[in-house]
mmCIF file of C-alpha atoms in Angstrom:
data_model
loop_
_atom_site.group_PDB
_atom_site.id
_atom_site.type_symbol
_atom_site.label_atom_id
_atom_site.label_comp_id
_atom_site.label_asym_id
_atom_site.label_seq_id
_atom_site.Cartn_x
_atom_site.Cartn_y
_atom_site.Cartn_z
ATOM 1 C CA UNK A 12 -6.379 -8.832 21.011
ATOM 2 C CA UNK A 13 -7.479 -5.648 19.258
ATOM 3 C CA UNK A 14 -5.163 -4.021 16.744
ATOM 4 C CA UNK A 15 -5.285 -0.759 18.713
ATOM 5 C CA UNK A 16 -3.622 -2.593 21.623
ATOM 6 C CA UNK A 17 -0.570 -3.571 19.584
ATOM 7 C CA UNK A 18 -0.232 -0.681 17.113
ATOM 8 C CA UNK A 19 -0.779 3.013 16.604
ATOM 9 C CA UNK A 20 -3.259 3.657 13.812
ATOM 10 C CA UNK A 21 -3.760 6.996 12.126
ATOM 11 C CA UNK A 22 -4.879 8.494 8.844
ATOM 12 C CA UNK A 23 -2.256 10.158 6.657
ATOM 13 C CA UNK A 24 -1.934 13.925 6.392
ATOM 14 C CA UNK A 25 -4.588 16.010 4.610
ATOM 15 C CA UNK A 26 -2.185 17.277 1.971
ATOM 16 C CA UNK A 27 -4.420 20.061 0.617
ATOM 17 C CA UNK A 28 -4.344 21.776 4.024
ATOM 18 C CA UNK A 29 -0.548 21.687 4.231
ATOM 19 C CA UNK A 30 0.401 22.512 0.642
ATOM 20 C CA UNK A 31 2.483 25.654 0.228
ATOM 21 C CA UNK A 32 1.235 28.543 -1.884
ATOM 22 C CA UNK A 33 4.779 29.879 -2.231
ATOM 23 C CA UNK A 34 5.888 27.442 -4.941
ATOM 24 C CA UNK A 35 9.686 27.188 -5.078
ATOM 25 C CA UNK A 36 10.000 29.423 -2.003
ATOM 26 C CA UNK A 37 8.522 26.708 0.246
ATOM 27 C CA UNK A 38 10.878 25.655 3.030
ATOM 28 C CA UNK A 39 10.071 21.941 3.230
ATOM 29 C CA UNK A 40 9.848 19.409 0.412
ATOM 30 C CA UNK A 41 8.558 15.851 0.603
ATOM 31 C CA UNK A 42 7.888 12.913 -1.686
ATOM 32 C CA UNK A 43 4.123 12.395 -1.501
ATOM 33 C CA UNK A 44 2.415 9.069 -2.107
ATOM 34 C CA UNK A 45 -0.912 8.918 -3.950
ATOM 35 C CA UNK A 46 -3.443 6.232 -4.859
ATOM 36 C CA UNK A 47 -1.604 5.410 -8.101
ATOM 37 C CA UNK A 48 1.441 4.399 -6.037
ATOM 38 C CA UNK A 49 -0.434 1.457 -4.485
ATOM 39 C CA UNK A 50 -0.370 -1.503 -6.865
ATOM 40 C CA UNK A 51 -2.992 -4.287 -6.646
ATOM 41 C CA UNK A 52 -0.194 -6.684 -5.610
ATOM 42 C CA UNK A 53 0.511 -4.672 -2.442
ATOM 43 C CA UNK A 54 3.630 -2.886 -3.693
ATOM 44 C CA UNK A 55 4.589 0.768 -4.093
ATOM 45 C CA UNK A 56 5.201 2.177 -7.571
ATOM 46 C CA UNK A 57 7.698 4.954 -6.898
ATOM 47 C CA UNK A 58 7.324 6.291 -10.461
ATOM 48 C CA UNK A 59 3.969 7.769 -9.418
ATOM 49 C CA UNK A 60 5.262 9.770 -6.434
ATOM 50 C CA UNK A 61 4.606 13.522 -6.425
ATOM 51 C CA UNK A 62 6.776 16.360 -5.149
ATOM 52 C CA UNK A 63 5.082 18.174 -2.287
ATOM 53 C CA UNK A 64 6.107 21.535 -0.815
ATOM 54 C CA UNK A 65 4.951 22.946 2.502
ATOM 55 C CA UNK A 66 5.813 25.935 4.682
ATOM 56 C CA UNK A 67 6.015 23.907 7.889
ATOM 57 C CA UNK A 68 7.680 20.645 8.890
ATOM 58 C CA UNK A 69 5.266 17.716 9.057
ATOM 59 C CA UNK A 70 5.148 15.184 11.888
ATOM 60 C CA UNK A 71 7.156 11.985 11.573
ATOM 61 C CA UNK A 72 3.838 10.214 12.211
ATOM 62 C CA UNK A 73 3.010 10.830 8.539
ATOM 63 C CA UNK A 74 6.366 9.671 7.150
ATOM 64 C CA UNK A 75 6.838 6.003 6.237
ATOM 65 C CA UNK A 76 9.169 3.882 8.367
ATOM 66 C CA UNK A 77 10.295 0.298 7.982
ATOM 67 C CA UNK A 78 7.653 -2.021 9.403
ATOM 68 C CA UNK A 79 4.738 0.360 8.757
ATOM 69 C CA UNK A 80 1.656 -0.999 7.046
ATOM 70 C CA UNK A 81 -0.305 1.299 4.748
ATOM 71 C CA UNK A 82 -3.913 0.454 3.987
ATOM 72 C CA UNK A 83 -5.726 2.179 1.172
ATOM 73 C CA UNK A 84 -8.999 3.534 2.624
ATOM 74 C CA UNK A 85 -10.941 3.132 -0.620
ATOM 75 C CA UNK A 86 -11.531 0.141 -2.868
ATOM 76 C CA UNK A 87 -9.679 -2.155 -3.337
ATOM 77 C CA UNK A 88 -8.352 -1.572 0.248
ATOM 78 C CA UNK A 89 -4.811 -2.666 -0.624
ATOM 79 C CA UNK A 90 -2.407 -3.332 2.289
ATOM 80 C CA UNK A 91 1.285 -2.541 1.793
ATOM 81 C CA UNK A 92 4.155 -3.429 4.124
ATOM 82 C CA UNK A 93 6.978 -0.893 4.126
ATOM 83 C CA UNK A 94 9.910 -3.317 4.029
ATOM 84 C CA UNK A 95 12.332 -1.657 1.600
ATOM 85 C CA UNK A 96 14.712 1.217 2.299
ATOM 86 C CA UNK A 97 13.497 3.137 -0.768
ATOM 87 C CA UNK A 98 9.929 2.984 0.569
ATOM 88 C CA UNK A 99 10.917 4.810 3.766
ATOM 89 C CA UNK A 100 10.774 8.589 4.224
ATOM 90 C CA UNK A 101 7.671 9.108 2.075
ATOM 91 C CA UNK A 102 4.777 11.363 3.031
ATOM 92 C CA UNK A 103 1.485 9.497 3.432
ATOM 93 C CA UNK A 104 -1.728 11.318 2.406
ATOM 94 C CA UNK A 105 -5.149 10.901 4.002
ATOM 95 C CA UNK A 106 -6.139 8.277 1.399
ATOM 96 C CA UNK A 107 -4.272 5.747 3.558
ATOM 97 C CA UNK A 108 -4.279 4.484 7.121
ATOM 98 C CA UNK A 109 -0.840 4.123 8.699
ATOM 99 C CA UNK A 110 -0.536 1.126 11.024
ATOM 100 C CA UNK A 111 2.649 1.180 13.104
ATOM 101 C CA UNK A 112 2.913 -2.131 14.949
ATOM 102 C CA UNK A 113 4.694 -2.319 18.315
ATOM 103 C CA UNK A 114 7.360 -4.885 17.414
ATOM 104 C CA UNK A 115 7.770 -5.810 21.086
ATOM 105 C CA UNK A 116 4.254 -7.270 21.004
ATOM 106 C CA UNK A 117 3.563 -8.350 17.433
ATOM 107 C CA UNK A 118 5.166 -8.855 14.034
ATOM 108 C CA UNK A 119 4.106 -6.437 11.218
ATOM 109 C CA UNK A 120 4.178 -9.219 8.615
ATOM 110 C CA UNK A 121 1.711 -11.230 10.714
ATOM 111 C CA UNK A 122 -0.623 -8.229 10.985
ATOM 112 C CA UNK A 123 -0.300 -7.820 7.206
ATOM 113 C CA UNK A 124 -1.472 -11.420 6.813
ATOM 114 C CA UNK A 125 -4.555 -10.690 8.948
ATOM 115 C CA UNK A 126 -5.304 -7.570 6.889
ATOM 116 C CA UNK A 127 -5.201 -9.627 3.684
ATOM 117 C CA UNK A 128 -7.582 -12.314 4.940
ATOM 118 C CA UNK A 129 -10.922 -12.761 3.169
ATOM 119 C CA UNK A 130 -12.703 -12.404 6.523
ATOM 120 C CA UNK A 131 -11.093 -8.960 6.995
ATOM 121 C CA UNK A 132 -12.258 -7.837 3.552
ATOM 122 C CA UNK A 133 -15.803 -9.022 4.327
ATOM 123 C CA UNK A 134 -15.688 -7.012 7.551
ATOM 124 C CA UNK A 135 -14.431 -3.941 5.677
ATOM 125 C CA UNK A 136 -17.207 -4.209 3.082
ATOM 126 C CA UNK A 137 -19.766 -4.483 5.885
ATOM 127 C CA UNK A 138 -18.544 -1.173 7.363
ATOM 128 C CA UNK A 139 -17.747 0.872 4.245
ATOM 129 C CA UNK A 140 -19.616 4.054 3.369
ATOM 130 C CA UNK A 141 -20.539 5.558 0.013
ATOM 131 C CA UNK A 142 -21.434 4.002 -3.329
ATOM 132 C CA UNK A 143 -19.703 0.689 -4.025
ATOM 133 C CA UNK A 144 -17.343 2.105 -6.669
ATOM 134 C CA UNK A 145 -16.301 5.072 -4.480
ATOM 135 C CA UNK A 146 -16.717 3.390 -1.093
ATOM 136 C CA UNK A 147 -14.342 4.227 1.750
ATOM 137 C CA UNK A 148 -13.586 2.948 5.220
ATOM 138 C CA UNK A 149 -12.713 5.066 8.249
ATOM 139 C CA UNK A 150 -9.252 4.336 9.669
ATOM 140 C CA UNK A 151 -10.878 3.926 13.109
ATOM 141 C CA UNK A 152 -12.339 0.658 11.787
ATOM 142 C CA UNK A 153 -8.908 -0.943 12.186
ATOM 143 C CA UNK A 154 -8.708 -0.077 15.904
ATOM 144 C CA UNK A 155 -11.142 -2.857 16.760
ATOM 145 C CA UNK A 156 -9.841 -5.410 14.264
ATOM 146 C CA UNK A 157 -9.164 -8.613 16.178
ATOM 147 C CA UNK A 158 -5.663 -10.065 15.864
ATOM 148 C CA UNK A 159 -5.478 -13.687 17.074
ATOM 149 C CA UNK A 160 -2.797 -14.068 19.732
ATOM 150 C CA UNK A 161 0.060 -16.347 18.726
ATOM 151 C CA UNK A 162 3.594 -16.841 20.069
ATOM 152 C CA UNK A 163 5.994 -14.527 18.304
ATOM 153 C CA UNK A 164 7.845 -17.357 16.521
ATOM 154 C CA UNK A 165 4.530 -18.494 14.988
ATOM 155 C CA UNK A 166 3.767 -14.921 13.939
ATOM 156 C CA UNK A 167 7.180 -14.700 12.267
ATOM 157 C CA UNK A 168 6.615 -17.959 10.377
ATOM 158 C CA UNK A 169 3.197 -16.878 9.075
ATOM 159 C CA UNK A 170 4.451 -13.387 8.281
ATOM 160 C CA UNK A 171 7.414 -14.678 6.290
ATOM 161 C CA UNK A 172 5.113 -16.912 4.252
ATOM 162 C CA UNK A 173 2.842 -13.926 3.557
ATOM 163 C CA UNK A 174 5.759 -11.800 2.330
ATOM 164 C CA UNK A 175 7.058 -14.680 0.185
ATOM 165 C CA UNK A 176 3.584 -15.184 -1.298
ATOM 166 C CA UNK A 177 3.313 -11.464 -2.122
ATOM 167 C CA UNK A 178 6.704 -11.512 -3.855
ATOM 168 C CA UNK A 179 5.745 -14.568 -5.888
ATOM 169 C CA UNK A 180 2.478 -12.936 -6.967
ATOM 170 C CA UNK A 181 4.319 -9.754 -7.971
ATOM 171 C CA UNK A 182 6.829 -11.768 -10.021
ATOM 172 C CA UNK A 183 4.046 -13.728 -11.737
ATOM 173 C CA UNK A 184 2.159 -10.507 -12.509
ATOM 174 C CA UNK A 185 5.308 -8.921 -13.918
ATOM 175 C CA UNK A 186 6.006 -12.041 -15.993
ATOM 176 C CA UNK A 187 2.434 -12.009 -17.353
ATOM 177 C CA UNK A 188 2.773 -8.325 -18.289
ATOM 178 C CA UNK A 189 6.100 -8.953 -20.027
ATOM 179 C CA UNK A 190 4.620 -11.928 -21.896
ATOM 180 C CA UNK A 191 1.643 -9.838 -23.033
ATOM 181 C CA UNK A 192 4.007 -7.145 -24.322
ATOM 182 C CA UNK A 193 6.197 -9.717 -26.083
ATOM 183 C CA UNK A 194 3.175 -11.330 -27.763
ATOM 184 C CA UNK A 195 1.875 -7.950 -28.893
ATOM 185 C CA UNK A 196 5.241 -7.020 -30.434
ATOM 186 C CA UNK A 197 5.524 -10.405 -32.115
ATOM 187 C CA UNK A 198 2.011 -10.216 -33.598
ATOM 188 C CA UNK A 199 2.615 -6.652 -34.815
ATOM 189 C CA UNK A 200 5.856 -7.773 -36.508
ATOM 190 C CA UNK A 201 4.094 -10.706 -38.201
ATOM 191 C CA UNK A 202 1.264 -8.432 -39.349
ATOM 192 C CA UNK A 203 3.715 -5.852 -40.769
ATOM 193 C CA UNK A 204 5.640 -8.578 -42.612
ATOM 194 C CA UNK A 205 2.403 -9.894 -44.156
ATOM 195 C CA UNK A 206 1.482 -6.375 -45.275
ATOM 196 C CA UNK A 207 4.881 -5.971 -46.971
ATOM 197 C CA UNK A 208 4.407 -9.229 -48.887
ATOM 198 C CA UNK A 209 1.259 -7.952 -50.588
#
């Protein structure tokens, strides 16, 4: 089945067209995602969110909901499942595609697994436009992405394994970063002690 048959797919809002020129007098305020928010591990870094003011209310279509999948439309084409309460209610800019899966038909975690497959990345790279470093993909590409039909219980099993794998990778990455920091501090302390002994 095609992804367009089991989900609504749209590009995020073009923020520059909606930004208020009135500064603090703007009537509507949102928390706006940006490319820095998308980590390579498929997580959202909320420390990078921007405040965004507009003079008109924006459609709920552009606001994250639980079960949404965001796909970065430029390299490295990171896919992020919105599965935490604190990741909901955020404004999505046009740098991302928003995939809202019909949960009566398919499981978002299963679709996430398909999006993270090597075969999907090869397909994306075959359809991207622009120079390799700044290449982008049109969100319409995902409409025709084939999703193998499986019984829902099988989708749930695969999806849960995908989410577990992502969490493990995030923990390992965090551990590696902490270890790097610890080693750096330890080496700096040793170096400073040696300098004092001279």
